[in-house]
Coordinates of C-alpha atoms in Angstrom, one line a residue:
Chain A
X23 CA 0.3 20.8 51.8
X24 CA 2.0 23.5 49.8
X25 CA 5.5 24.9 50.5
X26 CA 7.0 27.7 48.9
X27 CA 11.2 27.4 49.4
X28 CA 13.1 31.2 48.0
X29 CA 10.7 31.2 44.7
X30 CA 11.5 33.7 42.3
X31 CA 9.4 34.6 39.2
X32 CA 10.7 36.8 36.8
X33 CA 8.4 37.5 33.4
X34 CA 10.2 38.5 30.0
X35 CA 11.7 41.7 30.4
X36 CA 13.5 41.7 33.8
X37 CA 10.3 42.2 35.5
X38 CA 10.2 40.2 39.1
X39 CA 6.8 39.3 39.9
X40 CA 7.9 37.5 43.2
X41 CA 11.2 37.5 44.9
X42 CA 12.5 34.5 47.3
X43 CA 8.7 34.1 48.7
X44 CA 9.0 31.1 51.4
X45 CA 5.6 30.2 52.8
X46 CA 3.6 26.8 53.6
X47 CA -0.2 26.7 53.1
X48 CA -1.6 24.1 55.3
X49 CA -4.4 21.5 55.2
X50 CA -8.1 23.0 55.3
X51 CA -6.3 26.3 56.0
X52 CA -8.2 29.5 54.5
X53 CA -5.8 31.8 53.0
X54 CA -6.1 35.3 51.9
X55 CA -3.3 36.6 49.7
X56 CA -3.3 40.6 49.9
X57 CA -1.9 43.4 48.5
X58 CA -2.3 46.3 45.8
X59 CA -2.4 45.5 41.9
X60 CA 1.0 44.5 40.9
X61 CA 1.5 43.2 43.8
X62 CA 2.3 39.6 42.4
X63 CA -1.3 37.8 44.2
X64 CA -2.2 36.3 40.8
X65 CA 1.9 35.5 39.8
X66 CA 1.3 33.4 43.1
X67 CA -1.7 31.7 42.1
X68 CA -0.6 30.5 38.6
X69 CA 2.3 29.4 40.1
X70 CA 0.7 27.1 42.4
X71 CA -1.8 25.7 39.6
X72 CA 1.4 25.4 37.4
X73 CA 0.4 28.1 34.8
X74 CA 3.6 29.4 35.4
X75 CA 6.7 28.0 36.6
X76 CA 9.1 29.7 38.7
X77 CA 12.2 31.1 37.4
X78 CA 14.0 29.5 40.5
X79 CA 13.3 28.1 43.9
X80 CA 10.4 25.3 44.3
X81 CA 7.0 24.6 45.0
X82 CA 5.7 21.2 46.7
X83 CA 2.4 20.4 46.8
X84 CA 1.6 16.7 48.1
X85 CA 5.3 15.4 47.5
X86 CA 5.8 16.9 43.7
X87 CA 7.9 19.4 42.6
X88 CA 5.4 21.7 40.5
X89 CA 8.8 23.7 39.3
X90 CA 10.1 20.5 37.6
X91 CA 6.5 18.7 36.8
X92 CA 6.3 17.2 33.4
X93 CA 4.2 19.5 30.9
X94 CA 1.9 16.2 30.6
X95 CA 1.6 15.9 33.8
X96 CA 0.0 19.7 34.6
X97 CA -3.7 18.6 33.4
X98 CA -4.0 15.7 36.3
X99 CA -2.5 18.4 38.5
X100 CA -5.2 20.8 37.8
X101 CA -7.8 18.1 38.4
X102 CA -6.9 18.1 42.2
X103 CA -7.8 22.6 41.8
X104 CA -10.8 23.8 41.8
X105 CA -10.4 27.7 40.4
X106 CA -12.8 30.5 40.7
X107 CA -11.7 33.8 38.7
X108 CA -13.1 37.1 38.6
X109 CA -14.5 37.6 35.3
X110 CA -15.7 33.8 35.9
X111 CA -14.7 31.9 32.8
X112 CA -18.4 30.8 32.3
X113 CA -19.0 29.4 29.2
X114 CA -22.3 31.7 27.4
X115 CA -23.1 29.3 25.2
X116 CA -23.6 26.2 27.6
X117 CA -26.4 26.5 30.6
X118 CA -26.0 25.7 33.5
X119 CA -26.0 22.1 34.0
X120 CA -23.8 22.0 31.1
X121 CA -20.8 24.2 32.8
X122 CA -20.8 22.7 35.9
X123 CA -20.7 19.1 34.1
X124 CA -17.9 20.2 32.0
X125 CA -14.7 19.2 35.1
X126 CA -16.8 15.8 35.3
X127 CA -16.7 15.1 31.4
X128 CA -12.5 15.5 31.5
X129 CA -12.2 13.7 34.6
X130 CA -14.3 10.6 32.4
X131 CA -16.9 10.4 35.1
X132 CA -20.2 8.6 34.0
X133 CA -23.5 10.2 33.0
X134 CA -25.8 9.0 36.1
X135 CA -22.8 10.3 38.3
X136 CA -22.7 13.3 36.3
X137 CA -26.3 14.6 36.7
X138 CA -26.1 13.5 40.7
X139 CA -22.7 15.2 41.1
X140 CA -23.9 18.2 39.4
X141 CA -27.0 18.7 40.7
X142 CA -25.8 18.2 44.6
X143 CA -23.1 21.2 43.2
X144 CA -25.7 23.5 42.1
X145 CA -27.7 22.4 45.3
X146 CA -24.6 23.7 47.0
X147 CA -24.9 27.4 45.7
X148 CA -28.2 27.6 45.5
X149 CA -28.7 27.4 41.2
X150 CA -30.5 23.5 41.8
X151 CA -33.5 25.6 40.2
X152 CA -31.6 27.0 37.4
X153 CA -29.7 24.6 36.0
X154 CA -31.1 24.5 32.4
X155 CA -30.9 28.3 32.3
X156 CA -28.0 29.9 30.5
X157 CA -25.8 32.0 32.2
X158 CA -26.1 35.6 30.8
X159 CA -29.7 35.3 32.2
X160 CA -28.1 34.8 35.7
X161 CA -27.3 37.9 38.0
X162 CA -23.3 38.7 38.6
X163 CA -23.7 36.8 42.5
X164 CA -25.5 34.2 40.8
X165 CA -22.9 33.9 37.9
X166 CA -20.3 34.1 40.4
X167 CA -22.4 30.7 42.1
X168 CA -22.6 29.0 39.5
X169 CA -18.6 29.4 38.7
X170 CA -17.8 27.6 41.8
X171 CA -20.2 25.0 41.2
X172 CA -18.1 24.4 38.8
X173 CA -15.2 24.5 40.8
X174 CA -16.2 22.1 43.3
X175 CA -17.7 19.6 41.5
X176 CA -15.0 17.3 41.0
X177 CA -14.3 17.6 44.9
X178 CA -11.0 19.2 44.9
X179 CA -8.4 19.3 47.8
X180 CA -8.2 22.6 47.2
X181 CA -10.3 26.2 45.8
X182 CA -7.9 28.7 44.3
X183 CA -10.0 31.8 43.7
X184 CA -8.4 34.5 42.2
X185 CA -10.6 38.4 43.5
X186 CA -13.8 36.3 43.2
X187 CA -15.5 38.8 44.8
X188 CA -13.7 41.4 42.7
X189 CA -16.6 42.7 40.5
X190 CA -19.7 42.5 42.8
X191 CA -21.5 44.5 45.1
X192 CA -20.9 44.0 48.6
X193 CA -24.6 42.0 49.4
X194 CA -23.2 39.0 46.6
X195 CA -19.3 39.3 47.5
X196 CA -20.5 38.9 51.2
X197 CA -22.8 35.7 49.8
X198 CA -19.6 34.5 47.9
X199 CA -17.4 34.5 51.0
X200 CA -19.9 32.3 53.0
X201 CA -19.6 29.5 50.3
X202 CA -16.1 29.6 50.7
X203 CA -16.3 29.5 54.7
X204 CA -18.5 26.8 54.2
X205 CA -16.0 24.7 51.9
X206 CA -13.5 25.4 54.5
X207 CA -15.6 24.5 57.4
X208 CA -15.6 20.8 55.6
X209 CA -11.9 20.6 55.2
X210 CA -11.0 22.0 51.6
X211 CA -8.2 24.6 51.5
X212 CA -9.3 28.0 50.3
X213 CA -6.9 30.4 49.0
X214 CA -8.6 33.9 47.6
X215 CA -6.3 36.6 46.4
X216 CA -7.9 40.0 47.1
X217 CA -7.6 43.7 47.2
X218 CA -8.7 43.8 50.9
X219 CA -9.0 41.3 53.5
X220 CA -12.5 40.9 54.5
X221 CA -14.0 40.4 58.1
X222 CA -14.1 36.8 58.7
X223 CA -15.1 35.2 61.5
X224 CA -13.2 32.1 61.3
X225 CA -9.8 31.3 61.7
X226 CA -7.5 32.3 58.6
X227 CA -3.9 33.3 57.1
X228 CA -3.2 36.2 55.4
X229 CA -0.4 36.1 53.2
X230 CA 0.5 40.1 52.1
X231 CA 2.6 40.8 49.1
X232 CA 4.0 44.1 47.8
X233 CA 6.0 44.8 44.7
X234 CA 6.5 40.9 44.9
X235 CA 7.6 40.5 48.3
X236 CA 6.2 38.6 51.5
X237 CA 5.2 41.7 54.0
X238 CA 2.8 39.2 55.8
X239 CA 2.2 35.9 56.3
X240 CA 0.3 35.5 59.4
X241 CA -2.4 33.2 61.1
X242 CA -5.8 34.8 62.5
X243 CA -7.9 33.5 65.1
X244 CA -11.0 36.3 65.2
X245 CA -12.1 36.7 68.5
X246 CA -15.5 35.9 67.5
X247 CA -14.6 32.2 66.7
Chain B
X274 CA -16.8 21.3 3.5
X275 CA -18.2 18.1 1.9
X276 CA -18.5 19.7 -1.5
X277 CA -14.9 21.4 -1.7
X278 CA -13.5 17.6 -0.5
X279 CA -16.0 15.7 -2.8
X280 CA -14.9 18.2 -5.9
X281 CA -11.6 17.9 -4.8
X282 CA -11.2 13.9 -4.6
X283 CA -13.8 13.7 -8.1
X284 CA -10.5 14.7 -10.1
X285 CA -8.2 12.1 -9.3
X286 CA -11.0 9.5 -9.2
X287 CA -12.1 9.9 -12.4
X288 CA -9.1 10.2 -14.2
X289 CA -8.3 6.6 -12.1
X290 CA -11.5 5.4 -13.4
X291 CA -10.9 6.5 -16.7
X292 CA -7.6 4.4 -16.6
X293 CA -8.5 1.6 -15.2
X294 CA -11.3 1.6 -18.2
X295 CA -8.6 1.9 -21.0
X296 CA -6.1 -0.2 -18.9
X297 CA -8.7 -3.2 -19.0
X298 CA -9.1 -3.1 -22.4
X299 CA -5.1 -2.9 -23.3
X300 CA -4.9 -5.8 -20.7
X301 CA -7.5 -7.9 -22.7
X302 CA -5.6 -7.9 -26.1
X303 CA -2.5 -10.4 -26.3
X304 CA 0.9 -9.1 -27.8
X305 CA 3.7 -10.3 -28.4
X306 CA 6.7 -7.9 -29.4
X307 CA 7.1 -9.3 -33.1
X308 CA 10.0 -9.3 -36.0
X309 CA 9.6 -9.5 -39.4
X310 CA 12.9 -10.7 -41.1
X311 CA 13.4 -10.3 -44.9
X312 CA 15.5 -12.5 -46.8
X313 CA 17.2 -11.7 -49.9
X314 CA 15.8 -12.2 -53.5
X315 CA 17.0 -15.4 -55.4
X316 CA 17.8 -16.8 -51.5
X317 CA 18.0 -20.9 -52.2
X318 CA 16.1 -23.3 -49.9
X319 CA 19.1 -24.9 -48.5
X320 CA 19.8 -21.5 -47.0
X321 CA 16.6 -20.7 -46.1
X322 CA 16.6 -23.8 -44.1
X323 CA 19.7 -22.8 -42.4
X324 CA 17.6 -19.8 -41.6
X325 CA 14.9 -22.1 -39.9
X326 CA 17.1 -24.3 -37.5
X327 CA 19.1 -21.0 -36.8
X328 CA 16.1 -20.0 -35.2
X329 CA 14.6 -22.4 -33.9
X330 CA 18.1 -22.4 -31.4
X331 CA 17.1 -19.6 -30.1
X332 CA 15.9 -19.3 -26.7
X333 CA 13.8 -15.7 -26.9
X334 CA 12.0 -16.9 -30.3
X335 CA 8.5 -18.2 -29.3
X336 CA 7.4 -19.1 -32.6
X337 CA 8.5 -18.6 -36.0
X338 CA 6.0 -17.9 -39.3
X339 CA 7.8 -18.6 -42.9
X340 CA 6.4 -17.2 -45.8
X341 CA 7.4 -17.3 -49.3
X342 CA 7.0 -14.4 -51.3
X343 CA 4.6 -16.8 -53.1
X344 CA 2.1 -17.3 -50.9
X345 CA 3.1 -13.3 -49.7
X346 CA 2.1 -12.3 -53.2
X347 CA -1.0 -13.9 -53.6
X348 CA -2.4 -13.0 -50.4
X349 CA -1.7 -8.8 -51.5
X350 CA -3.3 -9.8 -54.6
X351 CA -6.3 -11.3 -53.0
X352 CA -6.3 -8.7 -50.3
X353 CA -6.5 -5.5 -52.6
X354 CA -7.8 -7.4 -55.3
X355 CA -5.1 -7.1 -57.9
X356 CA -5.3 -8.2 -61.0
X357 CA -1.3 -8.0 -62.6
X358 CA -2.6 -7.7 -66.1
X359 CA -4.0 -3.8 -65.3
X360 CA -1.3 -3.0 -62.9
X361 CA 1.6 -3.5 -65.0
X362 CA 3.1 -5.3 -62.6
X363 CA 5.0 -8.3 -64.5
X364 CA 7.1 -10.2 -61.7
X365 CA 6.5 -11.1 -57.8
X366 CA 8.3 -7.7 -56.3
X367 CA 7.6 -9.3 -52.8
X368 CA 10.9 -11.0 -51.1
X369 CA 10.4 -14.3 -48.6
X370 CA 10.2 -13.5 -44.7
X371 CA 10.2 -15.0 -41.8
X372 CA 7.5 -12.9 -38.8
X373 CA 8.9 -14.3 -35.4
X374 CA 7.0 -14.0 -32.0
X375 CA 9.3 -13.4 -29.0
X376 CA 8.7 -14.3 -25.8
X377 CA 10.8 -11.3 -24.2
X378 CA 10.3 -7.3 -24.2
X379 CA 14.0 -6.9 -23.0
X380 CA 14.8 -4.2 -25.5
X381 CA 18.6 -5.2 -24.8
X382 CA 18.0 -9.1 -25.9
X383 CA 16.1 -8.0 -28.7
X384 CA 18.7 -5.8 -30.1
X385 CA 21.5 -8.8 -29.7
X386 CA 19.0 -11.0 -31.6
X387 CA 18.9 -8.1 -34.4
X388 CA 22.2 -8.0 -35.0
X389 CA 22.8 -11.9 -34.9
X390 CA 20.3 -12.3 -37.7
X391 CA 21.8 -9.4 -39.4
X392 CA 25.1 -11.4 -39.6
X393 CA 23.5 -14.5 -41.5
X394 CA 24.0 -14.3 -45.2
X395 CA 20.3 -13.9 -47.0
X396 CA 19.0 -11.7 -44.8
X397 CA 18.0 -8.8 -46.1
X398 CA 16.2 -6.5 -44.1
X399 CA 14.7 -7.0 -40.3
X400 CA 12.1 -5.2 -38.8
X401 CA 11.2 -5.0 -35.1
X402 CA 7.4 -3.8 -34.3
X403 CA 7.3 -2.0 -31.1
X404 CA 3.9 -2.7 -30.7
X405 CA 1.3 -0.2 -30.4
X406 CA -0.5 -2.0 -27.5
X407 CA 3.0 -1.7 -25.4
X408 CA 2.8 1.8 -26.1
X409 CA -0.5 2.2 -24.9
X410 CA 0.3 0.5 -21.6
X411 CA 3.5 3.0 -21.5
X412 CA 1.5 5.7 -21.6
X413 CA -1.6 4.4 -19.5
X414 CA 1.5 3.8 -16.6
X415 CA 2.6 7.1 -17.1
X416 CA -1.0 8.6 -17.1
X417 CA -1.1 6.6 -13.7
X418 CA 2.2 8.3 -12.2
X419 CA 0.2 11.9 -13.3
X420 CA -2.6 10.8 -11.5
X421 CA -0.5 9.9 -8.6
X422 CA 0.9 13.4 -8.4
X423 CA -2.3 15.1 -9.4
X424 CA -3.7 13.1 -6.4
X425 CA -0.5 13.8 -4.0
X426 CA -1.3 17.6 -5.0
X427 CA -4.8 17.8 -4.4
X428 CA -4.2 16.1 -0.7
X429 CA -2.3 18.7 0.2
X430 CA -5.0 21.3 -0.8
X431 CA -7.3 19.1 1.1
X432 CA -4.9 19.1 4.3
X433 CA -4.6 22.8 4.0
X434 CA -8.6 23.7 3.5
X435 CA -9.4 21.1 6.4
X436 CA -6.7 22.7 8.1
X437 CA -7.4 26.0 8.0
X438 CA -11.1 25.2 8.8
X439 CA -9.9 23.5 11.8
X440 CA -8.2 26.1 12.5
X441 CA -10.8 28.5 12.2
X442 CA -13.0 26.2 14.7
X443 CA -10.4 26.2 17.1
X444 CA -10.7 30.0 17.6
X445 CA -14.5 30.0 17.5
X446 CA -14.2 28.0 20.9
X447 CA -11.0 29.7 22.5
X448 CA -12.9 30.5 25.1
X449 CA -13.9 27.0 25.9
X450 CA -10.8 25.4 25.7
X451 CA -9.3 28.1 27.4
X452 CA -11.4 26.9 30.5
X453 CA -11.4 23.4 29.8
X454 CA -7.6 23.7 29.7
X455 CA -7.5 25.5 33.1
X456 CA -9.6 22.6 35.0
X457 CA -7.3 19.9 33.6
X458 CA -8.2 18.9 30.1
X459 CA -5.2 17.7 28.4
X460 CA -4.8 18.1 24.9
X461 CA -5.6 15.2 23.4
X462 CA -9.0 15.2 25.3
X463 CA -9.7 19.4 23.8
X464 CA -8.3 18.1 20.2
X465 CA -11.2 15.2 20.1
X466 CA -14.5 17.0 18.8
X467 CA -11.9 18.4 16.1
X468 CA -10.7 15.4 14.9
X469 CA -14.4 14.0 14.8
X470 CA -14.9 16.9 12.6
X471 CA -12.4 16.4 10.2
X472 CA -13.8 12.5 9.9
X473 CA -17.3 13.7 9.0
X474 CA -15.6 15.8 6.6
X475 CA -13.8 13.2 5.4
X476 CA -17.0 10.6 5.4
X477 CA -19.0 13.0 3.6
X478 CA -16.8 14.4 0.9
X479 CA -15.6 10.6 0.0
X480 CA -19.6 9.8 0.2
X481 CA -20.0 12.8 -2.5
X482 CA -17.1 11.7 -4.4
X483 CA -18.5 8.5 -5.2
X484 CA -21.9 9.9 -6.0
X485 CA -20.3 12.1 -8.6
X486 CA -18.9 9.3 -10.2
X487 CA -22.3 7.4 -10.3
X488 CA -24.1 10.3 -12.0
X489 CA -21.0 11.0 -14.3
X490 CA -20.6 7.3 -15.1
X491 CA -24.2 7.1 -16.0
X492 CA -24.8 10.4 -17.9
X493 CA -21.5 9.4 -20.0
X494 CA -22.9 5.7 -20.9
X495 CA -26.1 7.0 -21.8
X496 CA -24.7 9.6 -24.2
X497 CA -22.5 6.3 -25.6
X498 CA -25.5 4.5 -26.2
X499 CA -27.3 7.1 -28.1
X500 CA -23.9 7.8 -29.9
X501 CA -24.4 4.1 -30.9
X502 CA -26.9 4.2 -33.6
X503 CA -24.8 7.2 -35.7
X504 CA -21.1 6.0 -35.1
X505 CA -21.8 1.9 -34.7
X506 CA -20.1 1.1 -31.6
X507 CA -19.9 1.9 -27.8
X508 CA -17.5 2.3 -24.8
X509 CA -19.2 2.0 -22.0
X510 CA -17.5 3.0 -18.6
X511 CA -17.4 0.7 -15.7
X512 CA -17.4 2.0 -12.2
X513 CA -14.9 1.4 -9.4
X514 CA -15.0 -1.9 -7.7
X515 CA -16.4 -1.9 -4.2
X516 CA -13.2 -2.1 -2.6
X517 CA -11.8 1.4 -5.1
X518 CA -15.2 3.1 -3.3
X519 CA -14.4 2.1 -0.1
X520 CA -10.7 3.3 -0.8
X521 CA -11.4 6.8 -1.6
X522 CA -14.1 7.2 1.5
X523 CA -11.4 6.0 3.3
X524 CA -8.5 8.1 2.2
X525 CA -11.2 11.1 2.3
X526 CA -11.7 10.3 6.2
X527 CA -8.0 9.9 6.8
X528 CA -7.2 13.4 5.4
X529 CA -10.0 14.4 7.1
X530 CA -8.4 13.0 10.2
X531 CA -5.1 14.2 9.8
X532 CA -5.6 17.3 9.1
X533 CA -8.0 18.4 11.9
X534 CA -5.8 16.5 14.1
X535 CA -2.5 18.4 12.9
X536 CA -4.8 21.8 12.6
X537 CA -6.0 21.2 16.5
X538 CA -2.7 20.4 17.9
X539 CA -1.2 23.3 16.4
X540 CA -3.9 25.5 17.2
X541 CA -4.3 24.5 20.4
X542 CA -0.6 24.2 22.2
X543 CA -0.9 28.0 20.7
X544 CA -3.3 29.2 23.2
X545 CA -1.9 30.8 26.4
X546 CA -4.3 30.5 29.6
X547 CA -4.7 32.5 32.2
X548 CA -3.4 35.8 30.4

């Protein structure tokens, strides 16, 4: 689904973020991608959601080259993402329903299927009751929620979610990573970047970088599965 | 917004309106560019006739007026009632003319025919009259060129001021197209709520535009009218046409348009995601 081939990204100022990282990320595959700050985890995710492009080696995700993709071309890209971050990216002036419709409204979908689509989202988190609310009224977990309602409303392929869990207790980070089992479970790809792998009990890869190298990149199959 | 676009536009308008006022009146009185050719005193007939058929040969004369210094004389005399007894004024100092209508403003032509007539023997003096109603156009065209670059000038303040308010706008909700950008908005899709903007802008400073030019139209006839009954006549100012209105609303919403558009796109390729 995605393949990494020897990419190197080097920011102004002779910094390497990644060097030569080779890796595939399969279909309905749950990846963690682990290792210190620095380590290049979020380098790694804007790369594959073509924030950045690498300064050499290439990226394929479902037969394109995201290192040579057109700059026009990057918004119909994105559209197939659906990206968690860890301060959210909520918008505080906008409730609920009104976030979560916001994907829907740049992928032209019509009003009906708007208010079903984003309803069966906010169903999904458990935030059906709190859709006219506005955010900054919600709790951090339930912010958190309502952020990848927005994510998965469009139905992506695939959830990039970059330390989603990063700024909550452990009760709602613990609640967070169940959603993203659960998306799994159904056959979307889940790649979370964090500080520390958590204990999963399903089947997943962990992909560890330091100082912008692949230590890692193996596939566990938790004996409670 | 409206008001700073509706001030801005009133400017140029009114000096348009004001020249297509004066231009209607210039436009309704007939001219021709004229010469008035003198002939010399104790000129004989046979001559003068000579004169005539001269001419009548020429292609840029459109009509020609003889009149003896005769008829010229008592015509002055009848016309500032002169009596020659009280002003001493013993003999006819008036010589015989010809006044010729031309059909041609050609300044070069003109100044051929001068000289032609000049080389006939018995004419004295000839006199070519400019016209002050071709001078009046001249300088109604040129007032129209100012106006053009007054206008150009002010569109560019407009574009600016729109502009910058864009601009403005754009930062206000960096935070939402920051996001919007990251789940696959393209541009063109984050620059559209600007660009509406900048067309209500545009729709309601033209809008304001031409209501300043109602109520300045109207308070200015109605200070004519009363003027009326102390000075004894009136100029009264007609509005713009329909299709002038509809002009400046719509140049007001296409620099409206433009410049939220250019603003946006700017503004917008500017922000870095993700950061």
């Amino acid at each position: 689904m995605i393949n990494f081939d020897k990419v190197f990204k080097r920011y102004p100022g002779n910094m390497d973020a990644l060097q030569n990282i080779t890796l595939e990320i399969l279909p309905a595959e749950l990846v963690f991608v682990t290792g210190p700050s620095g380590a290049g985890k979020s380098t790694l995710l804007k790369l594959i959601s073509s924030v950045e492009k690498p300064t050499s080696g290439t990226i394929i995700f479902e037969n394109m080259n995201l290192s040579q993709l057109n700059t026009r071309d990057i918004p119909y890209l994105r559209r197939k993402f659906g990206m968690i971050f860890q301060d959210n990216k909520l918008l505080y002036d906008r409730n609920c329903f009104e976030n979560v419709s916001l994907p829907l409204a740049i992928n032209d979908i019509d009003g009906i299927d708007i208010n079903r689509r984003v309803r069966a989202a906010l169903d999904k988190v458990g935030l059906l009751n709190k859709e006219r609310i506005m955010p900054i009224s919600l709790s951090g977990g339930e912010q958190q929620r309502l952020a990848i309602a927005r994510a998965i409303v469009s139905r992506p392929s695939i959830l990039i979610a970059d330390e989603p869990t990063g700024n909550l207790d452990k009760e709602y980070a613990d609640e967070i990573m169940n959603i993203f089992y659960s998306f799994q479970q159904v056959g979307v790809t889940v790649i979370i970047s964090t500080h520390e792998l958590p204990i999963t009990p399903i089947k997943h890869k962990k992909i560890c970088l330091i100082g912008g190298q692949l230590k890692d990149q193996l596939s566990h199959v938790p004996l409670l599965s | 917004m409206f008001v700073v676009i509706g001030v801005t536009l009133f400017l140029p308008s009114s000096g348009l309106l004001i020249v297509e006022n004066i231009s209607q009146i210039s436009n309704n009185i007939e001219y021709d560019a004229e010469l008035s050719l003198f002939l010399e005193k104790g000129i004989k007939q046979d001559q003068i006739d000579f004169i005539q058929s001269a001419l009548n040969k020429t292609s840029i004369i459109k009509k020609t007026h003889y009149e003896s210094k005769l008829t010229a004389w008592d015509k002055l005399q009848t016309k500032l009632n002169l009596n020659p007894l009280n002003t001493g004024i013993s003999k006819n100092p008036l010589p015989d003319a010809f006044f010729i209508s031309l059909n041609t403003f050609n300044e070069k032509e003109i100044n051929t025919l001068i000289d032609n007539l000049n080389t006939i023997d018995g004419v004295e003096n000839i006199f070519f009259d400019a016209g002050w109603v071709k001078k009046l156009r001249s300088i109604l065209y040129l007032s129209k060129i100012g106006l053009a670059l007054l206008g150009s000038i002010l569109i560019i303040i407009l574009i600016v001021v729109i502009g910058n308010t864009i601009r403005l706008q754009t930062l206000t909700h960096k935070d939402e197209i920051e996001v919007s950008k990251l789940i696959g908005a393209t541009n063109s899709f984050i620059q559209r709520p600007f660009i509406y903007t900048g067309l209500i802008y545009g729709l309601g400073g033209g809008l304001i535009t031409i209501l300043s030019l109602k109520v300045t139209i109207e308070i200015f006839n109605k200070a004519s009218i009363n003027l009326e009954a102390m000075l004894g006549g009136t100029f009264i100012l007609k509005s713009l046409i329909w299709q002038q209105n509809v002009s400046v609303v719509i140049v007001a919403i296409l620099i409206g348009c433009f410049a939220s558009f250019f603003a946006a796109q700017q503004s917008i390729r500017k922000f870095e995601i993700f950061k």
